[in-house]
Coordinates of C-alpha atoms in Angstrom, one line a residue:
M23 CA 118.0 -70.6 29.4
G24 CA 116.2 -70.9 32.7
A25 CA 112.8 -71.7 31.3
P26 CA 110.4 -72.9 34.0
N27 CA 109.2 -75.9 31.9
W28 CA 112.7 -77.4 31.5
R29 CA 112.8 -80.0 34.4
P30 CA 115.2 -82.9 33.4
R31 CA 114.9 -86.0 35.5
F32 CA 118.6 -86.8 35.4
K33 CA 119.9 -86.0 38.8
Y34 CA 123.4 -84.8 37.7
Y35 CA 122.3 -82.8 34.7
H36 CA 124.4 -79.8 33.7
W37 CA 124.6 -77.9 30.4
S38 CA 128.4 -78.6 30.3
L39 CA 127.8 -82.4 30.3
S40 CA 125.3 -82.0 27.4
L41 CA 127.8 -79.9 25.4
A42 CA 130.5 -82.4 26.0
G43 CA 128.3 -85.3 24.9
A44 CA 127.5 -83.5 21.7
F45 CA 131.1 -82.9 20.9
L46 CA 131.8 -86.6 21.6
C47 CA 129.0 -87.6 19.2
F48 CA 130.3 -85.4 16.5
F49 CA 133.9 -86.7 17.0
I50 CA 132.8 -90.3 16.7
M51 CA 130.8 -89.6 13.6
F52 CA 133.6 -87.8 11.8
A53 CA 136.3 -90.2 13.0
S54 CA 134.2 -93.2 11.8
C55 CA 133.4 -91.8 8.3
W56 CA 133.7 -88.2 7.7
Y57 CA 131.7 -88.0 4.4
Y58 CA 128.8 -90.0 5.9
A59 CA 128.8 -87.6 8.8
L60 CA 128.5 -84.7 6.4
I61 CA 125.6 -86.4 4.6
A62 CA 123.8 -87.0 7.9
C63 CA 124.3 -83.4 9.0
A64 CA 123.0 -82.1 5.7
L65 CA 120.0 -84.4 5.7
T66 CA 119.1 -83.4 9.3
G67 CA 119.4 -79.7 8.4
T68 CA 117.1 -80.2 5.3
I69 CA 114.5 -82.0 7.4
Y70 CA 114.6 -79.3 10.0
K71 CA 114.1 -76.5 7.4
Y72 CA 111.3 -78.4 5.7
V73 CA 109.4 -78.8 8.9
E74 CA 110.0 -75.1 9.7
W75 CA 108.8 -74.0 6.2
K76 CA 105.6 -76.2 6.4
G77 CA 104.8 -74.6 9.7
A78 CA 104.1 -77.7 11.5
K79 CA 102.9 -77.3 15.1
Q80 CA 105.5 -78.4 17.7
E81 CA 106.0 -78.2 21.3
W82 CA 109.8 -78.3 21.1
G83 CA 112.2 -75.7 20.1
D84 CA 111.8 -73.5 23.3
G85 CA 115.6 -73.3 23.5
L86 CA 115.8 -70.8 20.7
R87 CA 113.0 -68.6 22.2
G88 CA 114.7 -68.8 25.5
L89 CA 118.0 -67.7 24.0
A90 CA 116.3 -64.8 22.2
L91 CA 114.6 -63.7 25.5
T92 CA 117.9 -63.9 27.4
T93 CA 119.7 -62.0 24.7
A94 CA 117.0 -59.3 24.7
Q95 CA 117.1 -59.0 28.5
Y96 CA 120.9 -58.8 28.5
S97 CA 120.8 -56.0 25.8
L98 CA 118.1 -54.0 27.6
M99 CA 120.1 -54.1 30.9
K100 CA 123.2 -52.8 29.0
V101 CA 121.3 -49.8 27.6
E102 CA 121.5 -46.9 29.9
D103 CA 118.2 -45.4 30.9
K104 CA 119.2 -41.8 30.2
D105 CA 119.2 -39.4 27.4
P106 CA 121.9 -40.0 24.8
H107 CA 124.3 -37.4 23.5
P108 CA 122.6 -35.0 21.1
K109 CA 124.9 -36.2 18.2
N110 CA 123.8 -39.8 18.9
W111 CA 120.1 -39.0 19.1
R112 CA 117.8 -41.0 16.9
P113 CA 114.0 -40.9 16.7
Q114 CA 112.3 -43.8 18.4
L115 CA 108.7 -43.5 17.3
L116 CA 105.3 -43.7 19.0
I117 CA 102.7 -43.4 16.4
L118 CA 99.2 -42.5 17.7
V119 CA 96.2 -43.3 15.4
D120 CA 92.4 -43.3 15.7
G121 CA 90.9 -46.6 16.7
K122 CA 88.2 -46.5 14.0
Y123 CA 89.5 -49.6 12.2
S124 CA 87.6 -52.4 10.7
K125 CA 88.2 -55.2 8.2
E126 CA 86.4 -53.2 5.4
M127 CA 87.2 -49.6 6.2
I128 CA 90.2 -47.6 7.4
D129 CA 91.2 -44.0 7.9
L130 CA 93.5 -43.2 5.0
R131 CA 95.4 -40.6 7.2
S132 CA 96.3 -43.3 9.7
L133 CA 97.6 -45.6 6.9
N134 CA 99.7 -42.8 5.4
L135 CA 101.1 -41.9 8.8
L136 CA 102.4 -45.5 9.0
N137 CA 103.9 -45.1 5.5
L138 CA 105.7 -42.0 6.6
A139 CA 107.0 -43.7 9.7
G140 CA 108.1 -46.8 7.8
Q141 CA 110.0 -44.7 5.2
L142 CA 111.5 -42.6 8.1
K143 CA 112.8 -45.6 10.0
A144 CA 113.6 -47.9 7.0
G145 CA 113.1 -51.0 9.3
K146 CA 115.5 -49.7 12.0
G147 CA 114.9 -48.6 15.6
L148 CA 111.8 -48.7 17.8
A149 CA 108.3 -48.1 16.4
I150 CA 105.2 -48.5 18.5
T151 CA 101.7 -47.8 17.0
V152 CA 98.9 -47.3 19.5
A153 CA 95.2 -47.1 18.3
F154 CA 92.9 -45.3 20.7
V155 CA 89.6 -47.3 21.0
R156 CA 86.7 -45.6 22.6
C157 CA 84.2 -47.8 24.6
P158 CA 81.1 -47.0 26.6
A159 CA 81.6 -45.7 30.1
T160 CA 79.3 -48.3 31.6
R161 CA 81.1 -51.3 30.1
G162 CA 84.7 -50.4 30.3
M163 CA 87.0 -53.5 30.1
H164 CA 84.1 -55.7 29.1
A165 CA 84.9 -58.9 27.2
E166 CA 83.4 -57.5 24.1
N167 CA 85.4 -54.4 24.2
R168 CA 88.6 -56.4 24.8
K169 CA 87.8 -58.6 21.8
K170 CA 87.3 -55.5 19.6
A171 CA 90.6 -54.1 20.8
E172 CA 92.3 -57.3 19.9
E173 CA 90.9 -57.2 16.4
I174 CA 92.0 -53.6 16.0
K175 CA 95.5 -54.5 17.2
E176 CA 95.7 -57.3 14.5
R177 CA 94.5 -54.8 11.9
V178 CA 97.2 -52.3 13.0
Q179 CA 99.9 -55.0 12.8
Q180 CA 98.7 -55.9 9.2
D181 CA 98.8 -52.2 8.2
M182 CA 102.3 -51.9 9.7
T183 CA 103.4 -54.9 7.7
Q184 CA 101.9 -53.4 4.5
A185 CA 103.8 -50.1 5.2
R186 CA 106.9 -52.2 5.9
L187 CA 107.2 -50.7 9.4
R188 CA 108.8 -53.1 11.8
G189 CA 107.4 -52.6 15.3
F190 CA 104.7 -53.3 17.7
G191 CA 101.0 -52.5 17.5
K192 CA 98.8 -51.8 20.5
A193 CA 95.1 -51.0 21.1
L194 CA 94.3 -48.7 24.1
L195 CA 90.7 -48.8 25.5
Y196 CA 89.4 -45.6 27.0
T197 CA 86.0 -44.1 28.0
E198 CA 84.9 -40.5 27.7
T199 CA 86.0 -39.6 31.2
Q200 CA 89.4 -41.4 31.0
I201 CA 91.0 -39.5 28.1
E202 CA 93.3 -37.4 30.3
G203 CA 94.4 -40.4 32.4
A204 CA 94.8 -42.8 29.5
V205 CA 97.0 -40.5 27.5
S206 CA 99.1 -39.6 30.5
A207 CA 99.6 -43.2 31.6
L208 CA 100.5 -44.2 28.0
Y209 CA 103.3 -41.7 27.8
Q210 CA 104.7 -42.6 31.2
S211 CA 104.6 -46.4 30.9
I212 CA 105.4 -47.0 27.2
G213 CA 108.6 -48.7 26.6
I214 CA 111.1 -50.6 28.8
G215 CA 114.4 -49.5 30.3
G216 CA 116.3 -47.4 27.9
L217 CA 114.3 -48.5 24.9
R218 CA 111.5 -45.9 25.0
P219 CA 109.9 -43.6 22.3
N220 CA 111.2 -40.1 22.2
T221 CA 109.3 -38.9 19.1
V222 CA 105.4 -38.9 18.8
F223 CA 103.7 -39.0 15.5
L224 CA 100.0 -37.9 15.3
N225 CA 97.5 -36.6 12.9
F226 CA 96.0 -33.2 13.0
P227 CA 92.3 -33.6 14.0
R228 CA 89.3 -32.9 11.8
M229 CA 87.7 -29.6 12.6
G230 CA 83.9 -29.7 13.1
E231 CA 81.1 -29.4 15.6
N232 CA 79.8 -33.0 15.8
Q233 CA 80.5 -35.2 18.7
D234 CA 83.1 -37.5 17.0
Q235 CA 85.2 -34.6 15.7
H236 CA 84.9 -32.8 19.2
T237 CA 86.2 -36.0 20.8
E238 CA 89.0 -36.2 18.2
Q239 CA 90.0 -32.7 19.0
M240 CA 90.1 -33.4 22.8
I241 CA 92.2 -36.4 22.3
F242 CA 94.6 -34.5 20.1
A243 CA 95.0 -31.7 22.6
E244 CA 95.6 -34.1 25.4
Q245 CA 98.2 -36.0 23.3
L246 CA 100.0 -32.9 22.3
C247 CA 100.1 -31.4 25.8
C248 CA 101.1 -34.6 27.5
G249 CA 103.8 -35.3 24.9
A250 CA 105.3 -31.9 25.3
Q251 CA 105.2 -32.2 29.1
N252 CA 107.0 -35.6 28.8
D253 CA 109.8 -33.9 26.8
N254 CA 109.0 -35.9 23.5
C255 CA 109.5 -34.5 20.1
M256 CA 106.1 -33.9 18.7
V257 CA 105.6 -34.3 14.9
V258 CA 102.0 -33.3 13.9
V259 CA 101.1 -34.3 10.4
K260 CA 98.2 -32.3 8.7
G261 CA 96.3 -33.6 5.7
I262 CA 98.6 -36.5 4.9
T263 CA 96.2 -38.3 2.6
D264 CA 98.3 -38.5 -0.5
F265 CA 101.7 -40.1 0.4
P266 CA 104.0 -42.4 -1.7
R267 CA 103.8 -46.1 -1.1
P268 CA 106.9 -48.2 -0.3
N269 CA 107.1 -49.3 -3.9
D270 CA 107.1 -45.7 -5.4
R271 CA 110.2 -44.0 -6.6
L272 CA 110.2 -40.3 -6.5
R273 CA 112.3 -37.5 -8.3
G274 CA 112.1 -33.9 -7.1
Y275 CA 112.9 -32.0 -3.9
L276 CA 112.5 -32.2 -0.2
D277 CA 111.9 -28.6 0.9
I278 CA 112.7 -27.6 4.4
W279 CA 111.6 -24.2 5.9
W280 CA 114.3 -23.4 8.4
I281 CA 113.1 -22.8 12.0
V282 CA 115.9 -21.6 14.3
Q283 CA 114.8 -23.4 17.4
D284 CA 113.5 -26.6 16.1
G285 CA 116.5 -28.5 17.4
G286 CA 117.4 -29.7 13.8
I287 CA 114.5 -32.2 13.7
L288 CA 113.3 -31.0 10.3
M289 CA 116.7 -31.4 8.8
L290 CA 117.0 -34.9 10.4
I291 CA 113.6 -36.0 9.2
A292 CA 114.4 -34.9 5.6
Y293 CA 117.8 -36.6 5.7
L294 CA 116.3 -39.9 7.0
L295 CA 113.7 -39.9 4.5
Q296 CA 116.3 -39.3 1.8
Q297 CA 118.0 -42.6 2.9
H298 CA 114.9 -44.5 1.9
K299 CA 114.7 -45.8 -1.6
V300 CA 111.4 -44.0 -2.1
W301 CA 113.1 -40.7 -1.7
K302 CA 116.6 -41.6 -2.8
G303 CA 116.4 -39.6 -6.1
C304 CA 115.3 -36.4 -4.3
K305 CA 117.4 -33.5 -3.4
M306 CA 117.2 -31.3 -0.4
R307 CA 116.5 -27.5 -0.4
V308 CA 116.5 -25.3 2.7
Y309 CA 114.5 -22.1 2.7
V310 CA 115.3 -19.3 5.1
I311 CA 113.1 -16.3 5.8
S312 CA 115.0 -13.0 6.1
Q313 CA 113.6 -9.7 7.4
T314 CA 116.1 -7.5 5.7
E315 CA 118.2 -7.9 2.6
E316 CA 121.4 -6.7 4.3
Q317 CA 121.6 -10.0 6.2
N318 CA 121.0 -12.3 3.3
E319 CA 124.7 -13.2 2.6
E320 CA 125.5 -13.5 6.2
I321 CA 122.5 -15.8 6.9
K322 CA 123.2 -17.8 3.8
H323 CA 126.9 -18.5 4.6
A324 CA 126.2 -19.3 8.2
L325 CA 123.5 -21.8 7.3
Q326 CA 125.7 -23.3 4.6
R327 CA 128.5 -23.8 7.1
H328 CA 126.1 -25.3 9.5
I329 CA 124.8 -27.8 6.9
Y330 CA 128.3 -28.6 5.9
M331 CA 129.2 -29.4 9.5
L332 CA 126.2 -31.7 9.6
R333 CA 127.5 -33.5 6.5
I334 CA 124.2 -33.0 4.7
D335 CA 124.0 -32.1 1.0
A336 CA 121.4 -29.3 0.5
N337 CA 121.0 -26.0 -1.3
V338 CA 120.2 -22.9 0.6
F339 CA 117.7 -20.2 -0.6
I340 CA 116.9 -16.9 1.0
V341 CA 113.3 -15.6 1.1
N342 CA 113.0 -11.9 1.7
M343 CA 109.8 -10.6 3.4
I344 CA 108.5 -7.1 2.9
D345 CA 106.2 -4.9 4.8
P346 CA 102.5 -6.0 4.0
D347 CA 101.5 -2.3 4.0
S348 CA 103.6 -1.7 0.9
V349 CA 101.8 -4.4 -1.1
D350 CA 99.5 -3.2 -3.9
D351 CA 95.8 -3.4 -2.9
D352 CA 94.9 -4.9 -6.3
A353 CA 97.3 -7.8 -5.8
V354 CA 95.8 -8.6 -2.4
Q355 CA 92.3 -8.5 -3.7
K356 CA 93.1 -10.7 -6.6
T357 CA 94.7 -13.3 -4.2
L358 CA 91.7 -13.2 -1.9
N359 CA 89.3 -13.7 -4.9
M360 CA 91.4 -16.6 -6.1
E361 CA 91.1 -18.2 -2.7
Q362 CA 87.4 -17.7 -2.4
R363 CA 86.9 -19.1 -5.9
T364 CA 88.9 -22.2 -4.9
R365 CA 86.9 -22.8 -1.8
T366 CA 83.6 -22.3 -3.8
L367 CA 84.6 -25.0 -6.3
L368 CA 85.7 -27.3 -3.6
K369 CA 82.3 -27.0 -1.8
K370 CA 80.6 -27.7 -5.1
N371 CA 82.6 -30.9 -5.6
L372 CA 82.0 -31.9 -2.1
S373 CA 78.2 -31.8 -2.6
N374 CA 78.6 -34.7 -5.1
L375 CA 80.1 -37.0 -2.6
S376 CA 78.2 -39.4 -0.4
N377 CA 78.7 -40.0 3.3
G378 CA 79.1 -43.2 5.1
G379 CA 81.5 -45.9 6.0
M380 CA 84.9 -45.2 7.7
L381 CA 85.5 -41.5 7.3
N382 CA 88.8 -39.8 6.3
G383 CA 88.4 -36.2 7.2
G384 CA 92.0 -35.5 6.1
F385 CA 91.4 -36.4 2.5
L386 CA 89.6 -33.2 1.6
S387 CA 90.6 -30.9 4.4
D388 CA 91.3 -31.1 8.1
D389 CA 89.1 -28.0 8.4
S390 CA 86.1 -29.6 6.6
G391 CA 83.1 -31.3 8.2
R392 CA 82.5 -33.3 5.1
V393 CA 84.6 -36.5 4.6
T394 CA 85.2 -39.2 2.1
P395 CA 85.0 -43.0 2.9
Q396 CA 87.8 -45.4 2.1
T397 CA 86.9 -48.9 1.2
R398 CA 89.3 -51.8 1.9
N399 CA 89.4 -54.6 -0.8
S400 CA 89.8 -57.7 1.2
A401 CA 91.0 -59.7 -1.8
N402 CA 94.1 -57.7 -2.5
N403 CA 94.2 -55.6 0.7
T404 CA 94.0 -52.3 -1.3
L405 CA 92.1 -49.1 -0.6
T406 CA 89.5 -47.4 -2.9
V407 CA 88.6 -43.8 -2.4
P408 CA 85.4 -42.7 -4.2
G409 CA 85.9 -39.6 -6.1
Q410 CA 89.7 -39.4 -5.5
Q411 CA 90.5 -39.1 -9.2
Q412 CA 88.0 -36.3 -9.7
I413 CA 88.8 -34.1 -6.7
R414 CA 92.1 -32.6 -5.8
Q415 CA 92.1 -29.9 -3.3
S416 CA 94.2 -26.9 -4.1
I417 CA 95.7 -25.0 -1.2
I418 CA 96.6 -21.5 -1.8
E419 CA 98.3 -19.6 1.0
T420 CA 98.8 -15.8 0.9
S421 CA 102.4 -14.7 1.3
F422 CA 104.0 -11.3 0.4
I423 CA 107.5 -11.8 -0.6
Q424 CA 109.9 -9.8 -2.7
K425 CA 113.1 -10.8 -4.5
T426 CA 112.6 -14.4 -3.6
F427 CA 115.8 -16.5 -3.6
E428 CA 118.1 -13.5 -3.9
G429 CA 121.3 -14.0 -5.8
M430 CA 120.5 -17.6 -7.0
D431 CA 119.6 -18.9 -10.4
N432 CA 116.2 -19.9 -9.1
Q433 CA 114.1 -19.8 -12.2
D434 CA 115.5 -23.1 -13.5
T435 CA 115.3 -24.6 -10.0
L436 CA 111.6 -23.7 -9.6
N437 CA 110.8 -24.9 -13.2
S438 CA 112.5 -28.2 -12.6
S439 CA 110.4 -29.0 -9.5

């Protein structure tokens, strides 16, 4: 395999001579007594597997590693370093998470982002998780900071394993003045050859005025802008604090709100999720917003034809918008009062929570300054969220719609969900 530590003393060594010698040995063994030869081969294989299972330390076996490296290098050289045809496009993920990891605490948003990526990839394709680790400007690449980054990298790898996401974990050190350069360098240098991420997953930042939240917002803005400039597909996840685990099995619907110029990424994400065993029992529904009722049938048939050409099984629903000026003032006022009452109850519940530990701003709201700590149970590697059973945020959005899902038997559909 060309390993530099392979230096045989035999002057006339060549791999073909070794192969010929191996064939000659096997020939003599089976020619002498074939059943003893089979027993010897079986015994040798059993001993090898036992040593491999017990994890004994050894300095031999570099041949298999060299073969794997040679195969990987050959495969990478065969992959063309250019954009694939749109029909062959597949997401190769770069997951960006906050570096506030420790052995006891973890941001629940980051863990659920890994769960989403794992269920989206189902163990296939490229997945690289990068944790941004902030260090003091005066110390930079100090040995203590490098040790911290290595610990965070191991924590990321463990969480990827827990989320059943096969890939690579990295930790990126940066200082306050290096945010722009660190993010830009990451996008330009990540990957090798044609094996590079084309889709970026990142969490929406917590909104607040303190220094940590301000830094999180700056990093998010830089990640978003640099990713768009690098022609990556950007997937921003907001409030992902309640996401199914790999062992869950769901029944229900995957709802897609159709965006004309999204490049089909929403449909592709929903389809890939549906291939995972967690979402296998869910059906897909596509919602389309129409400005006028006259175009309903035309839009519906066109989208159904498009979905059929994509070979995706999904139901199409039309949502008709109306002029907000024609909405009854009482209905608007009732909706606003309901939203205000919900926010008041949420703030009252938040006052009962205590601060401290690793914070998860997304659990309550990405717009809230108050946060909830998550505690990692080192015994069983599980997470505990204080107050999670008592507090569930209700999100009410104001929309003025009329004759929703025109022409469909939607009452049963909505009730079944």
